[in-house]
mmCIF file of N, CA and C in Angstrom:
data_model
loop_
_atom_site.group_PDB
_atom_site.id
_atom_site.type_symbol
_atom_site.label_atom_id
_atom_site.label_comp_id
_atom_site.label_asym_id
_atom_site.label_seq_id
_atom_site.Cartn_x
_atom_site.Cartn_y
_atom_site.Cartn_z
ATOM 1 N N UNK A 98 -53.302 11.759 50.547
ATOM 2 C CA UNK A 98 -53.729 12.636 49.480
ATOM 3 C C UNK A 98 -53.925 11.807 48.211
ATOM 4 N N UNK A 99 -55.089 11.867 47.566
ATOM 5 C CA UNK A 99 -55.426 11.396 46.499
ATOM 6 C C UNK A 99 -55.101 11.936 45.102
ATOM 7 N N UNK A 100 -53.974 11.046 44.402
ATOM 8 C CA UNK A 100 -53.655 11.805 43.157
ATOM 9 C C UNK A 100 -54.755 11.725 42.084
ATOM 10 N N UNK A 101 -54.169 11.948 40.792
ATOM 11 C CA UNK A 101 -55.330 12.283 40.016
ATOM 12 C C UNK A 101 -54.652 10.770 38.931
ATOM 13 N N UNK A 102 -54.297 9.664 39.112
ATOM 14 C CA UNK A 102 -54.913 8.513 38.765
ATOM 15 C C UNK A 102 -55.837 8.168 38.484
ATOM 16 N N UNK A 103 -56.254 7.820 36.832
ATOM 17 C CA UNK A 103 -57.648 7.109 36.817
ATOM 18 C C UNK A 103 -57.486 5.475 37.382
ATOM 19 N N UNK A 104 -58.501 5.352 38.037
ATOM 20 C CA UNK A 104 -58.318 3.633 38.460
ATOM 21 C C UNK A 104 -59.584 3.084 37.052
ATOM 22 N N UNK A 105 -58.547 1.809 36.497
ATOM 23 C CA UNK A 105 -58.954 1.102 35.225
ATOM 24 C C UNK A 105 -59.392 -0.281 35.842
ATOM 25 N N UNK A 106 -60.155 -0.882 35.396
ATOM 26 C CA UNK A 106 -60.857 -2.343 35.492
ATOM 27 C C UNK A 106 -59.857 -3.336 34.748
ATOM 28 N N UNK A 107 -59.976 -4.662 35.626
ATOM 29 C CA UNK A 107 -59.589 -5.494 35.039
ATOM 30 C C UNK A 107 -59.813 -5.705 33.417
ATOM 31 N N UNK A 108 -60.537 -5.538 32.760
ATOM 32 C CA UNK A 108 -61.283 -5.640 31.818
ATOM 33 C C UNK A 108 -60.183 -4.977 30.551
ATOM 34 N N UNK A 109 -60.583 -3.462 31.335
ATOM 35 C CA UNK A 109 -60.077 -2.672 30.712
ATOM 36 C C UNK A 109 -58.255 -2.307 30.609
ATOM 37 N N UNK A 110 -57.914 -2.914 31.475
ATOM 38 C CA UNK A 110 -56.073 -2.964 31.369
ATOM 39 C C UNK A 110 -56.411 -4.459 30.623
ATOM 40 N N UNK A 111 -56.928 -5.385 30.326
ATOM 41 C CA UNK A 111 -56.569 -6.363 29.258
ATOM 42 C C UNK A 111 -57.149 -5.469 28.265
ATOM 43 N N UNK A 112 -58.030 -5.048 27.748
ATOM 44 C CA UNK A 112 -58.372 -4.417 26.475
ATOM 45 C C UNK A 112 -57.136 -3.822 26.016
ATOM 46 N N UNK A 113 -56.967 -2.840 26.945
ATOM 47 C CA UNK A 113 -55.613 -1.878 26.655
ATOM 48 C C UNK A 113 -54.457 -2.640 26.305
ATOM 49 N N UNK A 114 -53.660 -4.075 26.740
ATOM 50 C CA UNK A 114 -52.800 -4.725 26.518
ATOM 51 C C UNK A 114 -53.000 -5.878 25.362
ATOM 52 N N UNK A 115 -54.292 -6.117 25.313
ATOM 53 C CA UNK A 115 -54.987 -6.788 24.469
ATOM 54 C C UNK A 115 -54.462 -8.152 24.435
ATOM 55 N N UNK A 116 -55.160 -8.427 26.003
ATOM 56 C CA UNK A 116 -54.774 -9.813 26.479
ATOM 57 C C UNK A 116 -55.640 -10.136 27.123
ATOM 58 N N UNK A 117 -56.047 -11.798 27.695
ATOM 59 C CA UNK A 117 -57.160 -12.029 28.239
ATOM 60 C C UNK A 117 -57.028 -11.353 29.710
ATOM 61 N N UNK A 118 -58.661 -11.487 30.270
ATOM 62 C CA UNK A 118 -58.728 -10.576 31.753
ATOM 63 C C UNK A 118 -57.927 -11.616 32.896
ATOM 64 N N UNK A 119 -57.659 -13.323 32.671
ATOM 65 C CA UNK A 119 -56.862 -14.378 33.667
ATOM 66 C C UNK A 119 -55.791 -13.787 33.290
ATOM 67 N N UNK A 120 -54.727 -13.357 31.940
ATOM 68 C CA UNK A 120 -53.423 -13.099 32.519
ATOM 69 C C UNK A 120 -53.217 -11.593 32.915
ATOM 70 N N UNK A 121 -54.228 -10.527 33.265
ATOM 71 C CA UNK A 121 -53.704 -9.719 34.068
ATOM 72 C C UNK A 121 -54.307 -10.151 35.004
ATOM 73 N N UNK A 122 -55.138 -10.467 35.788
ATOM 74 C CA UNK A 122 -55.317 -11.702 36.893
ATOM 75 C C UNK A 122 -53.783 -12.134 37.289
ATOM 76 N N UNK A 123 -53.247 -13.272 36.550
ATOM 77 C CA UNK A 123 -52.376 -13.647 36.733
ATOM 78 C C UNK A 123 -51.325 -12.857 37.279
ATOM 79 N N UNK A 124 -50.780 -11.477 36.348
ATOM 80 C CA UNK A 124 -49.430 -10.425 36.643
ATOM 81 C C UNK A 124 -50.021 -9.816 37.974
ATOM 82 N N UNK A 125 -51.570 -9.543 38.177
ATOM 83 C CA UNK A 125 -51.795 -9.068 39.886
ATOM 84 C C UNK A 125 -51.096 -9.937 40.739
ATOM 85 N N UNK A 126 -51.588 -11.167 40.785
ATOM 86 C CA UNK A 126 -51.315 -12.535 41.463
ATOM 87 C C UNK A 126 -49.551 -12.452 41.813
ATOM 88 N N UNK A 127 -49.062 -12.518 40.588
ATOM 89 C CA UNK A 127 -47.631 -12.686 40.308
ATOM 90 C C UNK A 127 -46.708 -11.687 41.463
ATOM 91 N N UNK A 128 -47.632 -10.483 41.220
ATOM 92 C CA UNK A 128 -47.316 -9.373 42.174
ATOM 93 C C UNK A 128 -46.244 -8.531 41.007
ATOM 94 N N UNK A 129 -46.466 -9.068 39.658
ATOM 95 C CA UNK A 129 -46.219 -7.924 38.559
ATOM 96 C C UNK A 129 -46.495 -6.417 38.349
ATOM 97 N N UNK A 130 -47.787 -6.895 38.400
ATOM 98 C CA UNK A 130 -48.833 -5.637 37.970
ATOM 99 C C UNK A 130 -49.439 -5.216 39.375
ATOM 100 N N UNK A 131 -49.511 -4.030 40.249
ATOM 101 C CA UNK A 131 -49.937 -3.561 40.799
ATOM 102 C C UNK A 131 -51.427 -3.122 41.017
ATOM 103 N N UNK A 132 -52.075 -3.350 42.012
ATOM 104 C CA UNK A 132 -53.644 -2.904 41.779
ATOM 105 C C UNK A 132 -54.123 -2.959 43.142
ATOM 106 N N UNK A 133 -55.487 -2.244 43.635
ATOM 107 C CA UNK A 133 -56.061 -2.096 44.733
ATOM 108 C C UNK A 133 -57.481 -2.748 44.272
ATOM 109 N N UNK A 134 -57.812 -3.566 46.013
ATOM 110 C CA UNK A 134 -59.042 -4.083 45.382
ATOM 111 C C UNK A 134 -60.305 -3.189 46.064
ATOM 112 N N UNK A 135 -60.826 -3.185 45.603
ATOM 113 C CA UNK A 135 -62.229 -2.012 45.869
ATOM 114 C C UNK A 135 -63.394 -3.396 46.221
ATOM 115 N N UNK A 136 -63.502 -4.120 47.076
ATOM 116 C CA UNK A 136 -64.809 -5.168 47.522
ATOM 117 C C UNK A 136 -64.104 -5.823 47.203
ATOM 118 N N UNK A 137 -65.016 -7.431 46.017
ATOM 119 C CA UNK A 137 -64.097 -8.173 45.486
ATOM 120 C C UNK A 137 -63.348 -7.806 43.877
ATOM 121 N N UNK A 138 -63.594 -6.901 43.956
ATOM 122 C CA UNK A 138 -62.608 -6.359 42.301
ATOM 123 C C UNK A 138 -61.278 -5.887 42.896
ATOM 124 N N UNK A 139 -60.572 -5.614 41.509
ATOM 125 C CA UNK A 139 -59.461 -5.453 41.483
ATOM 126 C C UNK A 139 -59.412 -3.974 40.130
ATOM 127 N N UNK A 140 -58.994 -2.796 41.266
ATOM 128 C CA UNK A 140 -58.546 -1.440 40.007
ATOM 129 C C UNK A 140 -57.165 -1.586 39.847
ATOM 130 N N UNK A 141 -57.056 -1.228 38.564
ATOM 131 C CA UNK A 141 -55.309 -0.843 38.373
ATOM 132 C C UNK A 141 -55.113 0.996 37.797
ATOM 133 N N UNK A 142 -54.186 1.190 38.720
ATOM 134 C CA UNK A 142 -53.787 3.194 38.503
ATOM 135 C C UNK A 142 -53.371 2.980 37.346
ATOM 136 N N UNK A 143 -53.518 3.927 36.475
ATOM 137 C CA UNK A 143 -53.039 4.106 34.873
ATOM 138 C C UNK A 143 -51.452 4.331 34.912
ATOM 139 N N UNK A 144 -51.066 4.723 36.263
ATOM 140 C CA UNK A 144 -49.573 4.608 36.577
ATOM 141 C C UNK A 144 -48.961 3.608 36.640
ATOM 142 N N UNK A 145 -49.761 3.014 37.577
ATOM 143 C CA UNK A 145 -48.907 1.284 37.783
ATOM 144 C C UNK A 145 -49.025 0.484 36.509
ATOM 145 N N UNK A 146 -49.839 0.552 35.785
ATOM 146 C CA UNK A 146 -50.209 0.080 33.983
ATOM 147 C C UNK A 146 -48.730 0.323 33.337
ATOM 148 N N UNK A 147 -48.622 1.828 33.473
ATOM 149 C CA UNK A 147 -47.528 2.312 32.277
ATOM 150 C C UNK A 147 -46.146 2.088 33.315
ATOM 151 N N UNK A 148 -45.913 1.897 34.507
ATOM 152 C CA UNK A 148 -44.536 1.552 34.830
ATOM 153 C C UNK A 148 -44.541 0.146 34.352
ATOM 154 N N UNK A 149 -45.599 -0.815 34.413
ATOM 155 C CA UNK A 149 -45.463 -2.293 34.623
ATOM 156 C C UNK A 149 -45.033 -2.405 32.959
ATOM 157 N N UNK A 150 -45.812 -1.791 31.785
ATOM 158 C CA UNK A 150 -45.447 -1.780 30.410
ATOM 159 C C UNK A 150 -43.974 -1.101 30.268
ATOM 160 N N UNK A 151 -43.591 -0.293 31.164
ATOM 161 C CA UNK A 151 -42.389 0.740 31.118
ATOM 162 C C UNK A 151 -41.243 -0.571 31.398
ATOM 163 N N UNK A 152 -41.632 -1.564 32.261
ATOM 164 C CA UNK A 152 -40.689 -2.883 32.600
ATOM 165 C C UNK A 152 -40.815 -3.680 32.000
ATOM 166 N N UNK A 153 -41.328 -3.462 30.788
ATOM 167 C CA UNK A 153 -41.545 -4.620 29.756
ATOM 168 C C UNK A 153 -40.756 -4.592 28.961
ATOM 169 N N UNK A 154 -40.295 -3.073 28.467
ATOM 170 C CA UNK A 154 -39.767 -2.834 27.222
ATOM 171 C C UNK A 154 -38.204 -3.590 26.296
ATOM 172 N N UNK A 155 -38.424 -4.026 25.413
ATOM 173 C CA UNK A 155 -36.883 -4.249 25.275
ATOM 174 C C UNK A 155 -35.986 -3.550 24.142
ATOM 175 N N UNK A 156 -35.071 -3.686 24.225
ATOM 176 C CA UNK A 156 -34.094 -2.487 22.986
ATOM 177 C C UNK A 156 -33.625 -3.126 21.637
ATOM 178 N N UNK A 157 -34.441 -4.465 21.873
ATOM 179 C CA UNK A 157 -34.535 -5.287 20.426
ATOM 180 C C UNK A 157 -34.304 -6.578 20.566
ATOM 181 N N UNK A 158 -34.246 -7.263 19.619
ATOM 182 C CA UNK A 158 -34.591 -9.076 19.772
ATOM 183 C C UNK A 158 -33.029 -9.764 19.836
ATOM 184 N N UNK A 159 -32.608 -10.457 20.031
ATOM 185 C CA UNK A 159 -31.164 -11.116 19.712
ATOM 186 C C UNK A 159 -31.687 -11.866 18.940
ATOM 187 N N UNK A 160 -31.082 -12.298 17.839
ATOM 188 C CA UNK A 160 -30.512 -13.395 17.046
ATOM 189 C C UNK A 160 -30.023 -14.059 17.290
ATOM 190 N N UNK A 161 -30.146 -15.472 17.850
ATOM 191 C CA UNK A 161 -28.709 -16.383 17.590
ATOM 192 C C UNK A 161 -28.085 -16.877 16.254
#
């Protein structure tokens, strides 16, 4: 069953993170970032986007 996920372009999950399109390349690769490839592209679910940012988060910086 097909949820209602938009599938986003490489392109467009770096726009959104506002990083080049090699390091989400890279976090696919890494097996970070989650994505299905459709031919030779690569979609990412707007889900797997916001868990992978959801595992980013931190609760503030330390100081040494």
């Amino acid at each position: 069953m097909l949820r209602d996920d938009q599938l986003m372009t490489v392109r467009e999950v770096a726009e959104h993170m506002r990083v080049s399109t090699m390091t989400v390349y890279r976090l696919i690769k890494a097996g970070e970032l989650s994505a299905v490839r459709v031919g030779k592209n690569f979609r990412i679910r707007e889900s797997d986007l916001q868990a992978y940012l959801d595992g980013c988060t931190t609760s503030g910086i330390d100081e040494d």
